[in-house]
GROMACS .gro file of C-alpha atoms in nm:
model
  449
    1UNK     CA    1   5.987  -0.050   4.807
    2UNK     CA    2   5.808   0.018   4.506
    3UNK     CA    3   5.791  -0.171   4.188
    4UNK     CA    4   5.890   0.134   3.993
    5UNK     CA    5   6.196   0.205   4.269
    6UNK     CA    6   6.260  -0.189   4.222
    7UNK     CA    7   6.310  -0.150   3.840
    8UNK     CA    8   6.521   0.170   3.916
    9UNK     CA    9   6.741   0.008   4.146
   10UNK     CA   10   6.824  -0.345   3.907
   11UNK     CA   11   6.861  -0.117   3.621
   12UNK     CA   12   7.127   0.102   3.786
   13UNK     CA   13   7.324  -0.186   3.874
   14UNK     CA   14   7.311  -0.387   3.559
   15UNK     CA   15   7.472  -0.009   3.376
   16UNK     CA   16   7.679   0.077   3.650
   17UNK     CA   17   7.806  -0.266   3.680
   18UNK     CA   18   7.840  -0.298   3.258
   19UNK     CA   19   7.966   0.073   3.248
   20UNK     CA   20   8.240   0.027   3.512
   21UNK     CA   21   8.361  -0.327   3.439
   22UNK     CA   22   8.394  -0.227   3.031
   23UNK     CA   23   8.518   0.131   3.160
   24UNK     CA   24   8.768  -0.080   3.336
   25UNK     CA   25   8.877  -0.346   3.164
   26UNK     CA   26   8.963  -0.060   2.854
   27UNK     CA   27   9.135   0.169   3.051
   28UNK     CA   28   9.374  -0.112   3.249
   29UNK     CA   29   9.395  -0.253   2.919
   30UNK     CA   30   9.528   0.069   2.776
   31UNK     CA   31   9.723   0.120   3.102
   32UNK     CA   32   9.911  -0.217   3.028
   33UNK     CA   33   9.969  -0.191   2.623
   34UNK     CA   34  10.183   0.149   2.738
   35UNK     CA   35  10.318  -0.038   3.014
   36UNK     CA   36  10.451  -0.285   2.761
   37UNK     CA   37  10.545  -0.038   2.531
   38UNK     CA   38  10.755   0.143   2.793
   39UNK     CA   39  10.877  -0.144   2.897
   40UNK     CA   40  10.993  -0.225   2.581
   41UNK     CA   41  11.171   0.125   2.501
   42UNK     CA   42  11.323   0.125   2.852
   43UNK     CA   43  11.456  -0.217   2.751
   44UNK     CA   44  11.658  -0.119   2.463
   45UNK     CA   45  11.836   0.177   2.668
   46UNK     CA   46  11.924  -0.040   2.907
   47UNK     CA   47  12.088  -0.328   2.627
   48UNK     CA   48  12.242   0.028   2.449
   49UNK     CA   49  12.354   0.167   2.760
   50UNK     CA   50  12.502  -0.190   2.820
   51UNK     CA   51  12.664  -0.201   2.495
   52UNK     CA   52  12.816   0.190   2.510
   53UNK     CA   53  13.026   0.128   2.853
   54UNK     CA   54  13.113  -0.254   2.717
   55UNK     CA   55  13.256  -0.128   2.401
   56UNK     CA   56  13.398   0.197   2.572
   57UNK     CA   57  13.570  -0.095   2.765
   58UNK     CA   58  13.717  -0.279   2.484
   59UNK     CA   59  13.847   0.072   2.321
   60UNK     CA   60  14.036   0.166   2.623
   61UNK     CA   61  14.221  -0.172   2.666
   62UNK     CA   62  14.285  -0.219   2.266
   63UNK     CA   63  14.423   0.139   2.346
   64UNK     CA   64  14.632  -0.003   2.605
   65UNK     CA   65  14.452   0.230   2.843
   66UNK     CA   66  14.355   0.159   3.188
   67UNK     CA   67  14.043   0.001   3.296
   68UNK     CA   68  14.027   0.036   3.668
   69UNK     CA   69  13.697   0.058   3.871
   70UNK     CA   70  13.716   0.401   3.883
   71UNK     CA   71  13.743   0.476   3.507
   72UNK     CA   72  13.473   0.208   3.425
   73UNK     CA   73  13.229   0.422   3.704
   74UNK     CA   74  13.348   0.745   3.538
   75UNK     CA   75  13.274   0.624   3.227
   76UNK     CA   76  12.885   0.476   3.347
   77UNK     CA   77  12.841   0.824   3.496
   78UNK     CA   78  12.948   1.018   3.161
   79UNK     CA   79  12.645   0.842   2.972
   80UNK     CA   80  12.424   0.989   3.274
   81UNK     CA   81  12.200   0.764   3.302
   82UNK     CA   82  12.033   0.648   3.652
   83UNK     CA   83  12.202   0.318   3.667
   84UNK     CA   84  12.463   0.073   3.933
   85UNK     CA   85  12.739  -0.085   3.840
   86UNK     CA   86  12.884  -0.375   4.041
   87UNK     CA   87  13.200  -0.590   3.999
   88UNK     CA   88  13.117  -0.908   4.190
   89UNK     CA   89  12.985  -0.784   4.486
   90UNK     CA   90  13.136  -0.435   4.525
   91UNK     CA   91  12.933  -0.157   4.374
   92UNK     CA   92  13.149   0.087   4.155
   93UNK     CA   93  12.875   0.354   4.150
   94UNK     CA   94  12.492   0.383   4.215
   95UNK     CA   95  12.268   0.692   4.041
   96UNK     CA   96  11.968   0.451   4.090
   97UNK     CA   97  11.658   0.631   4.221
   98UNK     CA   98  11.528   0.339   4.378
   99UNK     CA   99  11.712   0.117   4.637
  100UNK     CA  100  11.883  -0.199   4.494
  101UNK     CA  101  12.151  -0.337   4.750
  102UNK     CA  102  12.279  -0.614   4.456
  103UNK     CA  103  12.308  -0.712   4.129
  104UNK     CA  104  11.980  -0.855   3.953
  105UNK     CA  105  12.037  -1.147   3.771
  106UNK     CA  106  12.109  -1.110   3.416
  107UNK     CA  107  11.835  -1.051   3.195
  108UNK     CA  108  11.595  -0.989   3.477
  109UNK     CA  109  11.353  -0.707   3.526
  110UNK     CA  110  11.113  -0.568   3.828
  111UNK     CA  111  10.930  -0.333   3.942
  112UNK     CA  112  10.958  -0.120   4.239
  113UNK     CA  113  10.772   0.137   4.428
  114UNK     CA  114  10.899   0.391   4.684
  115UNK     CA  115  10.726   0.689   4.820
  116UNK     CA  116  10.456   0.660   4.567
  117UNK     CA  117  10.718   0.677   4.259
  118UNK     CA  118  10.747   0.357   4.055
  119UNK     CA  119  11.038   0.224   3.908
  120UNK     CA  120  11.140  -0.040   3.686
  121UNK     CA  121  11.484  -0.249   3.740
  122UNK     CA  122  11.715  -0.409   3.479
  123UNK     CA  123  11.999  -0.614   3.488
  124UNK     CA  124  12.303  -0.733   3.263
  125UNK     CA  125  12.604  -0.894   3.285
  126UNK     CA  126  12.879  -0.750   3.105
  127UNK     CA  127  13.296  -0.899   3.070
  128UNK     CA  128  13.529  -0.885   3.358
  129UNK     CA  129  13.281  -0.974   3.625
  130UNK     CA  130  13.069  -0.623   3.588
  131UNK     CA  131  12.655  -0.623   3.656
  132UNK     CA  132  12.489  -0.345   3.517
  133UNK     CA  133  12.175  -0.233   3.619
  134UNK     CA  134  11.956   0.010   3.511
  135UNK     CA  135  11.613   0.224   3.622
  136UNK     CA  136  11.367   0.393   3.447
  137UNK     CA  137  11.072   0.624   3.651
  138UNK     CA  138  10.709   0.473   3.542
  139UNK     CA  139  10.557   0.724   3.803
  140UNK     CA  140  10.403   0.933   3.583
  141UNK     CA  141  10.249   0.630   3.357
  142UNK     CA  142  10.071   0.511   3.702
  143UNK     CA  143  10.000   0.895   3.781
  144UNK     CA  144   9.836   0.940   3.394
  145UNK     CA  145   9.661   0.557   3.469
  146UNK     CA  146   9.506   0.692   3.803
  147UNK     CA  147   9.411   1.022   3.648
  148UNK     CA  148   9.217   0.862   3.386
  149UNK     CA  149   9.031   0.648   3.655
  150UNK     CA  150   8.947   0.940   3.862
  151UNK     CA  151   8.823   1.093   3.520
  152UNK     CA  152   8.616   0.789   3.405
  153UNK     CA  153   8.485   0.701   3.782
  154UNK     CA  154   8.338   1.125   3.775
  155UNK     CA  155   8.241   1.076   3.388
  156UNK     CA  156   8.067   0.737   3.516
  157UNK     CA  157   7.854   0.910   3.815
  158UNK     CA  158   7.747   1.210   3.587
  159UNK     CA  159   7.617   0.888   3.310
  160UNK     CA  160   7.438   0.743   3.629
  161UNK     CA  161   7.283   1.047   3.735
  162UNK     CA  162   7.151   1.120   3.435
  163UNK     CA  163   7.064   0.752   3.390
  164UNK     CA  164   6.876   0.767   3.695
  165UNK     CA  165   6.676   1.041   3.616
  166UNK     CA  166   6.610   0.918   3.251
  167UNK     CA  167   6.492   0.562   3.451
  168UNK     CA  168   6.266   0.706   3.682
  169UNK     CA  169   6.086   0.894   3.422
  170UNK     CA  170   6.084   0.576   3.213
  171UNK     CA  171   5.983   0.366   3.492
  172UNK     CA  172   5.734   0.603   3.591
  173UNK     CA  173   5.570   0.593   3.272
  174UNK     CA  174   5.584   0.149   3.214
  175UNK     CA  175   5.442   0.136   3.576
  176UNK     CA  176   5.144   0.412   3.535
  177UNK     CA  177   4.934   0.115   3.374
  178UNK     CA  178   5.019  -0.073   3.726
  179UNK     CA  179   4.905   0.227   3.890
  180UNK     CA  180   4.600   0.237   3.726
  181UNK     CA  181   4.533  -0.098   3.794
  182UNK     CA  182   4.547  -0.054   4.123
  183UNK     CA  183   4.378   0.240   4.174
  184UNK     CA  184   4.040   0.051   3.988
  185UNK     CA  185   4.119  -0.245   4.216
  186UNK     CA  186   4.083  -0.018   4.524
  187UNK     CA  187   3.771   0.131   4.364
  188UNK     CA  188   3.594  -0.153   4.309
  189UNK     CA  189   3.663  -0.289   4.649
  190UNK     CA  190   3.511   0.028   4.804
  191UNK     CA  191   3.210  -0.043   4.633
  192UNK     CA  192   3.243   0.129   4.258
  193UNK     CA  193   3.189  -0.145   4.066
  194UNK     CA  194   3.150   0.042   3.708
  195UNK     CA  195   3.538   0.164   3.758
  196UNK     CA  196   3.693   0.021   3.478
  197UNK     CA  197   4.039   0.061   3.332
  198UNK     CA  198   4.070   0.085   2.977
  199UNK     CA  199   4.439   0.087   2.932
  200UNK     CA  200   4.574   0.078   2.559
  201UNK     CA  201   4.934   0.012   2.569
  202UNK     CA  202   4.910  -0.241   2.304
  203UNK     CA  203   5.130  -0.514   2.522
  204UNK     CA  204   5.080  -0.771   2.804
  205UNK     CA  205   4.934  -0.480   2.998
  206UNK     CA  206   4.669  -0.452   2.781
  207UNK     CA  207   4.563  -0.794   2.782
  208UNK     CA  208   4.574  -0.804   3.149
  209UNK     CA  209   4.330  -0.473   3.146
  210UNK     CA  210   4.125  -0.646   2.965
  211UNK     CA  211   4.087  -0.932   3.155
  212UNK     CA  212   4.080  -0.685   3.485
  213UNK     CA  213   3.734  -0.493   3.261
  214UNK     CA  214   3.583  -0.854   3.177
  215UNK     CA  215   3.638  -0.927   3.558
  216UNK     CA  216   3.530  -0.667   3.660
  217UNK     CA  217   3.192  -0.686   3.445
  218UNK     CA  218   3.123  -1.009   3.584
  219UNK     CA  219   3.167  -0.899   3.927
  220UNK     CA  220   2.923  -0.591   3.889
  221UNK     CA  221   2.686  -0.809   3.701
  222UNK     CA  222   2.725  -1.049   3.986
  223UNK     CA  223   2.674  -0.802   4.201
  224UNK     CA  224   2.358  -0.663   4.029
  225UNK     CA  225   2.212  -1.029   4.077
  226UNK     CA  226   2.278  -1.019   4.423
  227UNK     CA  227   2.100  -0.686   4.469
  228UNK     CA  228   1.840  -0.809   4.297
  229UNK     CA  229   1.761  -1.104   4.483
  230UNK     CA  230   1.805  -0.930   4.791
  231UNK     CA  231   1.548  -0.705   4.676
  232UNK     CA  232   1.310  -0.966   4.550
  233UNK     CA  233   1.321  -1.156   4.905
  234UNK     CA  234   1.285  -0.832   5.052
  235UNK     CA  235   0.996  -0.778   4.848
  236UNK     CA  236   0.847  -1.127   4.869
  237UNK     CA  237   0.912  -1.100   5.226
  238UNK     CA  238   0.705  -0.767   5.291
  239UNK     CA  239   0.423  -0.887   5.058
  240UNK     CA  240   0.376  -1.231   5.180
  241UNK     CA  241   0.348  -1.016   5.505
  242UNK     CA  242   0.108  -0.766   5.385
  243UNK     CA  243  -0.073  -1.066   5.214
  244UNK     CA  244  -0.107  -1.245   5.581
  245UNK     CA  245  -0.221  -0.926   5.770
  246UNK     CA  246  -0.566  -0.826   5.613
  247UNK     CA  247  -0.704  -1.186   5.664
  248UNK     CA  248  -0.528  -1.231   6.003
  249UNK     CA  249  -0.727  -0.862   6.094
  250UNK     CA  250  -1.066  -1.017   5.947
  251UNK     CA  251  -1.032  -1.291   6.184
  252UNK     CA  252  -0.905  -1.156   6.467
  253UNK     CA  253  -1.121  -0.899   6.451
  254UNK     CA  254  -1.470  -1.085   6.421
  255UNK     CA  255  -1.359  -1.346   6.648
  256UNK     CA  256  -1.324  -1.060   6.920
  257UNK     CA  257  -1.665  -0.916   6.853
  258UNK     CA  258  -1.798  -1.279   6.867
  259UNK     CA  259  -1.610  -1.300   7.164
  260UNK     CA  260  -1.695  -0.980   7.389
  261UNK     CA  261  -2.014  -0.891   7.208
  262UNK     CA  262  -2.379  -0.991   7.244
  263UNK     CA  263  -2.468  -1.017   6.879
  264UNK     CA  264  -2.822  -1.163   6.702
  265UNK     CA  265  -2.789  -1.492   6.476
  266UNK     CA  266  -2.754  -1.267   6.164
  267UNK     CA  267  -2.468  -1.076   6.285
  268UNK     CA  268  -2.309  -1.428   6.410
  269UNK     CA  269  -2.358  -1.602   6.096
  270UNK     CA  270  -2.204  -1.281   5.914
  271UNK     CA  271  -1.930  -1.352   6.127
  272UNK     CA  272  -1.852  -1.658   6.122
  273UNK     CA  273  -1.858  -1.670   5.753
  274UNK     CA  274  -1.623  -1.355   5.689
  275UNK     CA  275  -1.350  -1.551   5.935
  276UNK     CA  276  -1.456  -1.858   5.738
  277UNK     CA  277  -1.398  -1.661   5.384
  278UNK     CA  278  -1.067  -1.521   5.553
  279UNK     CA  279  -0.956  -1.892   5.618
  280UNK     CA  280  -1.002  -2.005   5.302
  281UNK     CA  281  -0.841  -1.732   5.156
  282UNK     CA  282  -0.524  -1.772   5.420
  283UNK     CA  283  -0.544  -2.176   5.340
  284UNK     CA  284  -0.518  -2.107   4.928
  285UNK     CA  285  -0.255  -1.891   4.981
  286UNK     CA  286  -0.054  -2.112   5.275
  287UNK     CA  287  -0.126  -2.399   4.951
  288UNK     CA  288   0.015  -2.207   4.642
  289UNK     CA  289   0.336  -2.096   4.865
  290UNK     CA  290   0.415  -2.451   4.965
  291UNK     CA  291   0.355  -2.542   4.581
  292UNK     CA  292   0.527  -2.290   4.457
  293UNK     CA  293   0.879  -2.351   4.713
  294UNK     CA  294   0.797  -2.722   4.641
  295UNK     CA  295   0.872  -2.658   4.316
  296UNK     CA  296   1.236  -2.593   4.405
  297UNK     CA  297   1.339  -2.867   4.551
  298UNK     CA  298   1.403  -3.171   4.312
  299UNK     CA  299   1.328  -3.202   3.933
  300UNK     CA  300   0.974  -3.307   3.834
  301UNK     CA  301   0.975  -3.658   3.650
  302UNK     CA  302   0.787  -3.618   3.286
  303UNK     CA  303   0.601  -3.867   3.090
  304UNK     CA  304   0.350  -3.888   2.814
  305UNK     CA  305   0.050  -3.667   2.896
  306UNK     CA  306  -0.247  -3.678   2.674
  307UNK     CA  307  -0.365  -3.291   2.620
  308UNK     CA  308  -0.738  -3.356   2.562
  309UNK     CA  309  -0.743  -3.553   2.892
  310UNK     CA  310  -0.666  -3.252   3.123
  311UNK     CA  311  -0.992  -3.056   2.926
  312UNK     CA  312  -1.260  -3.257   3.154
  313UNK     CA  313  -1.059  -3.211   3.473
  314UNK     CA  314  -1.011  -2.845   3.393
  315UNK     CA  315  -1.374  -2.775   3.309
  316UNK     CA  316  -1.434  -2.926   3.698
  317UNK     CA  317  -1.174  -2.725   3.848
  318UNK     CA  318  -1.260  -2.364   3.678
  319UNK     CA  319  -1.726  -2.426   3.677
  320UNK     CA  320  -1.765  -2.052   3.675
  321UNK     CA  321  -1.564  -1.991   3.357
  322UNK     CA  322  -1.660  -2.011   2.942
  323UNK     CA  323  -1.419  -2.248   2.873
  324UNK     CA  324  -1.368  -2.325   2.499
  325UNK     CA  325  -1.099  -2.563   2.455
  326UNK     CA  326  -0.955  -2.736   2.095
  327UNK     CA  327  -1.150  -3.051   1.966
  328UNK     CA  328  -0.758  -3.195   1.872
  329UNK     CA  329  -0.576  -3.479   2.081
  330UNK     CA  330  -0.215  -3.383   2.143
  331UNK     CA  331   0.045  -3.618   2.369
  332UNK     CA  332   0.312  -3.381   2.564
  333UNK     CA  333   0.562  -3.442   2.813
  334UNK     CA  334   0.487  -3.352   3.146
  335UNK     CA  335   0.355  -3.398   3.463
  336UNK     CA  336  -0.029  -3.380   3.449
  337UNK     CA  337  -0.103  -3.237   3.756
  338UNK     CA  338   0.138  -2.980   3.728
  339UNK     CA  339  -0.023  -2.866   3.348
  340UNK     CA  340  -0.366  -2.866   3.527
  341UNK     CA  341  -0.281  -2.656   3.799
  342UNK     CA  342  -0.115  -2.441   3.547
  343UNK     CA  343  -0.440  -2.434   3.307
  344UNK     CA  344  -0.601  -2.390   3.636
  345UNK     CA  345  -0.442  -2.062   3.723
  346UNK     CA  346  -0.390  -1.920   3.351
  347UNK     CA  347  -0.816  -1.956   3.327
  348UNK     CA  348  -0.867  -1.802   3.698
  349UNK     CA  349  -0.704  -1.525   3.596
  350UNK     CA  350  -0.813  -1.503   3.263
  351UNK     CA  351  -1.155  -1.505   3.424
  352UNK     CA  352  -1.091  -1.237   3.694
  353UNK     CA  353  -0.978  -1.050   3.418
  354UNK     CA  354  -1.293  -1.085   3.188
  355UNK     CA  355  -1.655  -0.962   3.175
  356UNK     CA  356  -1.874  -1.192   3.331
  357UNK     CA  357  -1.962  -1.497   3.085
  358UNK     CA  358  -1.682  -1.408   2.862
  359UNK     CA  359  -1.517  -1.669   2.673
  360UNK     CA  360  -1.151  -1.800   2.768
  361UNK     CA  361  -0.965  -2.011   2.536
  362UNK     CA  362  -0.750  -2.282   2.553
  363UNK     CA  363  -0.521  -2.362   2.195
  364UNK     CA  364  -0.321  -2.606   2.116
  365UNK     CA  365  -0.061  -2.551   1.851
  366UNK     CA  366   0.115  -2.797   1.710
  367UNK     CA  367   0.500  -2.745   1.579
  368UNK     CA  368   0.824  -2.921   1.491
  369UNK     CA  369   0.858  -3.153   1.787
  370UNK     CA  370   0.637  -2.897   2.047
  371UNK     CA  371   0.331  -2.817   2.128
  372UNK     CA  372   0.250  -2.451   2.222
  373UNK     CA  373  -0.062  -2.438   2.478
  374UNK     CA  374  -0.242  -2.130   2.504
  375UNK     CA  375  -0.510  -1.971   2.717
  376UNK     CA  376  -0.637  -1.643   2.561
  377UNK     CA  377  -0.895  -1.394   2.663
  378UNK     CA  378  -1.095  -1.060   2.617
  379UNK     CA  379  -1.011  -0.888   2.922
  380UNK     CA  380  -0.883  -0.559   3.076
  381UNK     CA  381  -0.539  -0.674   2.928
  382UNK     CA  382  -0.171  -0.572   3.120
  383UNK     CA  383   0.047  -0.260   3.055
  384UNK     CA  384   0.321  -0.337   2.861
  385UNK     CA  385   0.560  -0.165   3.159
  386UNK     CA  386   0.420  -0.374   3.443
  387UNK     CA  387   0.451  -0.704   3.189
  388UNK     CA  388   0.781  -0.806   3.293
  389UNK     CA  389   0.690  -0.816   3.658
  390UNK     CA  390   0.337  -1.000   3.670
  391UNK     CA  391   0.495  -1.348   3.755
  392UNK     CA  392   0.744  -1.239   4.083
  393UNK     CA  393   0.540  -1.323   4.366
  394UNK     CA  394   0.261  -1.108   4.538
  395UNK     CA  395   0.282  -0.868   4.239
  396UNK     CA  396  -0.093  -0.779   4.129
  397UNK     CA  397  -0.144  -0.476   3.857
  398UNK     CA  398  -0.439  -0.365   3.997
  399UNK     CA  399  -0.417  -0.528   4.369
  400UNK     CA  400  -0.784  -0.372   4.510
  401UNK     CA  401  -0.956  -0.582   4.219
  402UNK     CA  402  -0.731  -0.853   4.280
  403UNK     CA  403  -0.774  -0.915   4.689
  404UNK     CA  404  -1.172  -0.827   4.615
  405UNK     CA  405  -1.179  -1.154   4.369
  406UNK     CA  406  -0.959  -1.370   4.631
  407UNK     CA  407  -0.637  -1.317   4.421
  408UNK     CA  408  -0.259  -1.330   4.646
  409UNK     CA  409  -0.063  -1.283   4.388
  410UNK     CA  410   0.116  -1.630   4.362
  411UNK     CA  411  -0.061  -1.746   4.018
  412UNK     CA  412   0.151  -1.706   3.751
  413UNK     CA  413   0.469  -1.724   3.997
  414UNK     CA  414   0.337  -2.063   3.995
  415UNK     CA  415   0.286  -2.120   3.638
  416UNK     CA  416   0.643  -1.959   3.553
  417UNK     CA  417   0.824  -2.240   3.828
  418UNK     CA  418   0.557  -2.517   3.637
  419UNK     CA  419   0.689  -2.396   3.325
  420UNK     CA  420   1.050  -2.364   3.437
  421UNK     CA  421   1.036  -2.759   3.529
  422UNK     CA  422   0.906  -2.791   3.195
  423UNK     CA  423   1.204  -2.687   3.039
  424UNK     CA  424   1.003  -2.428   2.937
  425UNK     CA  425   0.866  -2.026   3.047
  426UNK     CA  426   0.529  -1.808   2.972
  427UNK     CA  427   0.554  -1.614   2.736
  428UNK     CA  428   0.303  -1.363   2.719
  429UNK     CA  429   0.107  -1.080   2.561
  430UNK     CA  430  -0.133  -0.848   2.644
  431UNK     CA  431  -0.276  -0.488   2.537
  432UNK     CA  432  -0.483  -0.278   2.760
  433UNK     CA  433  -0.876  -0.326   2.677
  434UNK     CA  434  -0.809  -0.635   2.449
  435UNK     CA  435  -0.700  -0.921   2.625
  436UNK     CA  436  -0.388  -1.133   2.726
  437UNK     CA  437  -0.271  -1.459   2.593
  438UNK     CA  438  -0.036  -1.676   2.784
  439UNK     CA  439   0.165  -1.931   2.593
  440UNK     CA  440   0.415  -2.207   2.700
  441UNK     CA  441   0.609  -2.451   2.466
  442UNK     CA  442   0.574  -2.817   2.556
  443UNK     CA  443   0.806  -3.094   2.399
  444UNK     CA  444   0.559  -3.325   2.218
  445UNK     CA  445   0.571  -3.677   2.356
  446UNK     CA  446   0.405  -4.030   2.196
  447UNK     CA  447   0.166  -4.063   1.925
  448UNK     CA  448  -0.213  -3.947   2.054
  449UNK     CA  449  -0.460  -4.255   2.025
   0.00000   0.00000   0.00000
């Protein structure tokens, strides 16, 4: 059953059971103050009646007139009223309408039905032995009382009708938010997760719409994640593929002609060192993806690095580039390996990006409890629409230039992750023809000596 038939239902029976019970309890009260009334009236005939034949009675014998059962009937009879007369236990004469086979005790009254008339009985002694008693018809008080139910029972069914009607279009209307509820619900489950419900009824309905929306905007954006991801391990998936399959060709296919082929020294040594190139490409890559997943797996434990330390070591990492670092000493917290193999990759690429024997530069810049390290240079610069995807894995703007200098791809994925257990992230900028600059904030650590 639904909620809306529910409601129907329980409000029925809380106004037919309110409507009948007051509907009721007036008319039977009513019914009983006429009852009284009645009773009342028919009361005082019988005590007059009573008094008429005694004092008829008491004229007769001050008359010195006779006063045997027959005149004392004849005289009940004259007043014709429906009434019995006894003397003792002999009845004189009987008009009653209903059946009363002796006397009712004196000052007594009852109530009698017969053949669906109702009567009321009452009874007197009088002088000289007599019982009087008297009856009065109530049948058409119960016939009016019954009337009047039948009345109010049809007056009560055309009330619930209409209240029924009246209910359901109410009802229809409170549950419609419901409705709407579930409706979204069902859309969202079937996979339209922008259905919302914006429902304004300015109650408890609307607060639990609004909490359905903000649910519901949580579970898209969840959702949205989720896609995402998917689609980045699809991606990273596919190019880490792609990435594998032009060396693994090289190889394979030198080692075969090395292997079925009569070839001259030259053409061996060529080769040999194109699978030996390939390797070493396959064997930087195989090393940046283990870095970079390493990355993942636990925190990295800073301490106090000295900046102007890491310049020597970087110089003897990166011989082909034009280094130009600052003359400043600046302690940082960190891991120093990490920084250098960050400073490492920032100047590779800076350097792939460059003219030959262009300058890169490394900054320091000091600030309010950080140091911001830069590495800047006057390269072919990024498009501002392909900035926000240069450090997801295997992405390369301009991926011929990049595989002809050795590049995979994995670089600045690796810097972001070094920066990322830095507490930190690259920020960068770049303009086509004028250069990039790559910055990440490092907390400063102890004083420099």
């Amino acid at each position: 059953m639904r909620f809306a038939q529910k409601m129907i239902c329980l409000l029925l029976l809380v106004l037919s059971a309110s409507f009948g019970v007051g509907g009721c309890y007036l008319l039977y009260s009513d019914f009983h103050v006429q009852l009284e009334r009645t009773g009342q009236a028919n009361a005082a005939v019988h005590r007059q009646t009573c008094t008429l034949l005694q004092t008829e009675i008491i004229d007769r014998q001050r008359r010195g007139e006779g006063t045997a059962d027959e005149t004392i009937a004849g005289l009940l009879e004259a007043q014709g009223k429906a009434a019995a007369l006894w003397r003792g236990e002999r009845c004189l004469t009987n008009t009653l309408a209903a059946p009363c086979d002796a006397p009712l005790a004196d000052g007594t009254m009852y109530t009698v039905s017969v053949g669906g008339a109702v009567f009321s009985l009452y009874g007197s002694d009088l002088q000289g032995g007599l019982h009087l008693v008297s009856s009065f018809d109530l049948t058409g008080l119960y016939r009016d009382r019954d009337a009047s139910l039948r009345r109010f029972l049809a007056l009560e069914a055309v009330v619930l009708a209409a209240g029924a009607l009246l209910l359901a279009v109410l009802a229809r209307q409170m549950t419609r938010p419901l409705r709407v509820l579930s409706t979204a619900s069902a859309q969202i489950a079937g996979g339209d997760y922008a259905r919302r419900t914006g429902l304004h009824t300015g109650d408890e309905i609307e607060q639990v719409s609004r909490s359905f929306d903000r649910m519901a905007d949580a579970v898209q954006e969840k959702i949205a994640d989720l896609e995402a991801d998917v689609q980045r391990r699809e991606d990273f998936v596919g190019a880490f593929t792609h990435e594998l399959k032009t060396p693994m060709t090289s190889i394979l296919g030198y080692a075969d002609v090395l292997r079925t082929l009569q070839t001259d020294p030259e053409e061996q040594r060529e080769a040999a060192n194109a699978i030996y190139q390939e390797s070493r490409r396959l064997e930087a890559l195989s090393q940046k993806l283990l870095a970079l997943l390493a990355l993942g797996d636990e925190p990295v434990r800073l301490e106090d690095v000295e900046l102007a330390g890491l310049w020597p070591r970087l110089r003897a990492a990166c011989p082909g580039a034009e280094l130009r670092t600052p003359a400043g000493s600046w302690v940082v917290r960190g891991d120093a390996d990490l920084l250098l193999d960050l400073l490492c990759n920032l100047v590779q690429n800076a350097v792939k990006a460059s003219a030959e024997g262009a300058p890169v530069e490394v900054r320091c810049l000091p600030g309010a409890g950080t140091v911001t390290l830069e590495v800047a240079d006057h390269g072919c610069g990024i498009p501002a629409e392909k900035l926000p995807r240069v450090t997801e894995p295997f992405y390369m703007v301009d991926k011929s230039r990049a595989r002809r200098q050795g590049g995979s791809g994995l670089g600045l994925a690796l810097c972001q992750r070094i920066a990322a257990a830095h507490g930190s992230s690259l920020a960068i900028e770049s303009a086509p023809g004028r250069g990039t600059t790559v910055r990440v904030v490092l907390q400063k650590g102890g004083a420099a000596e």
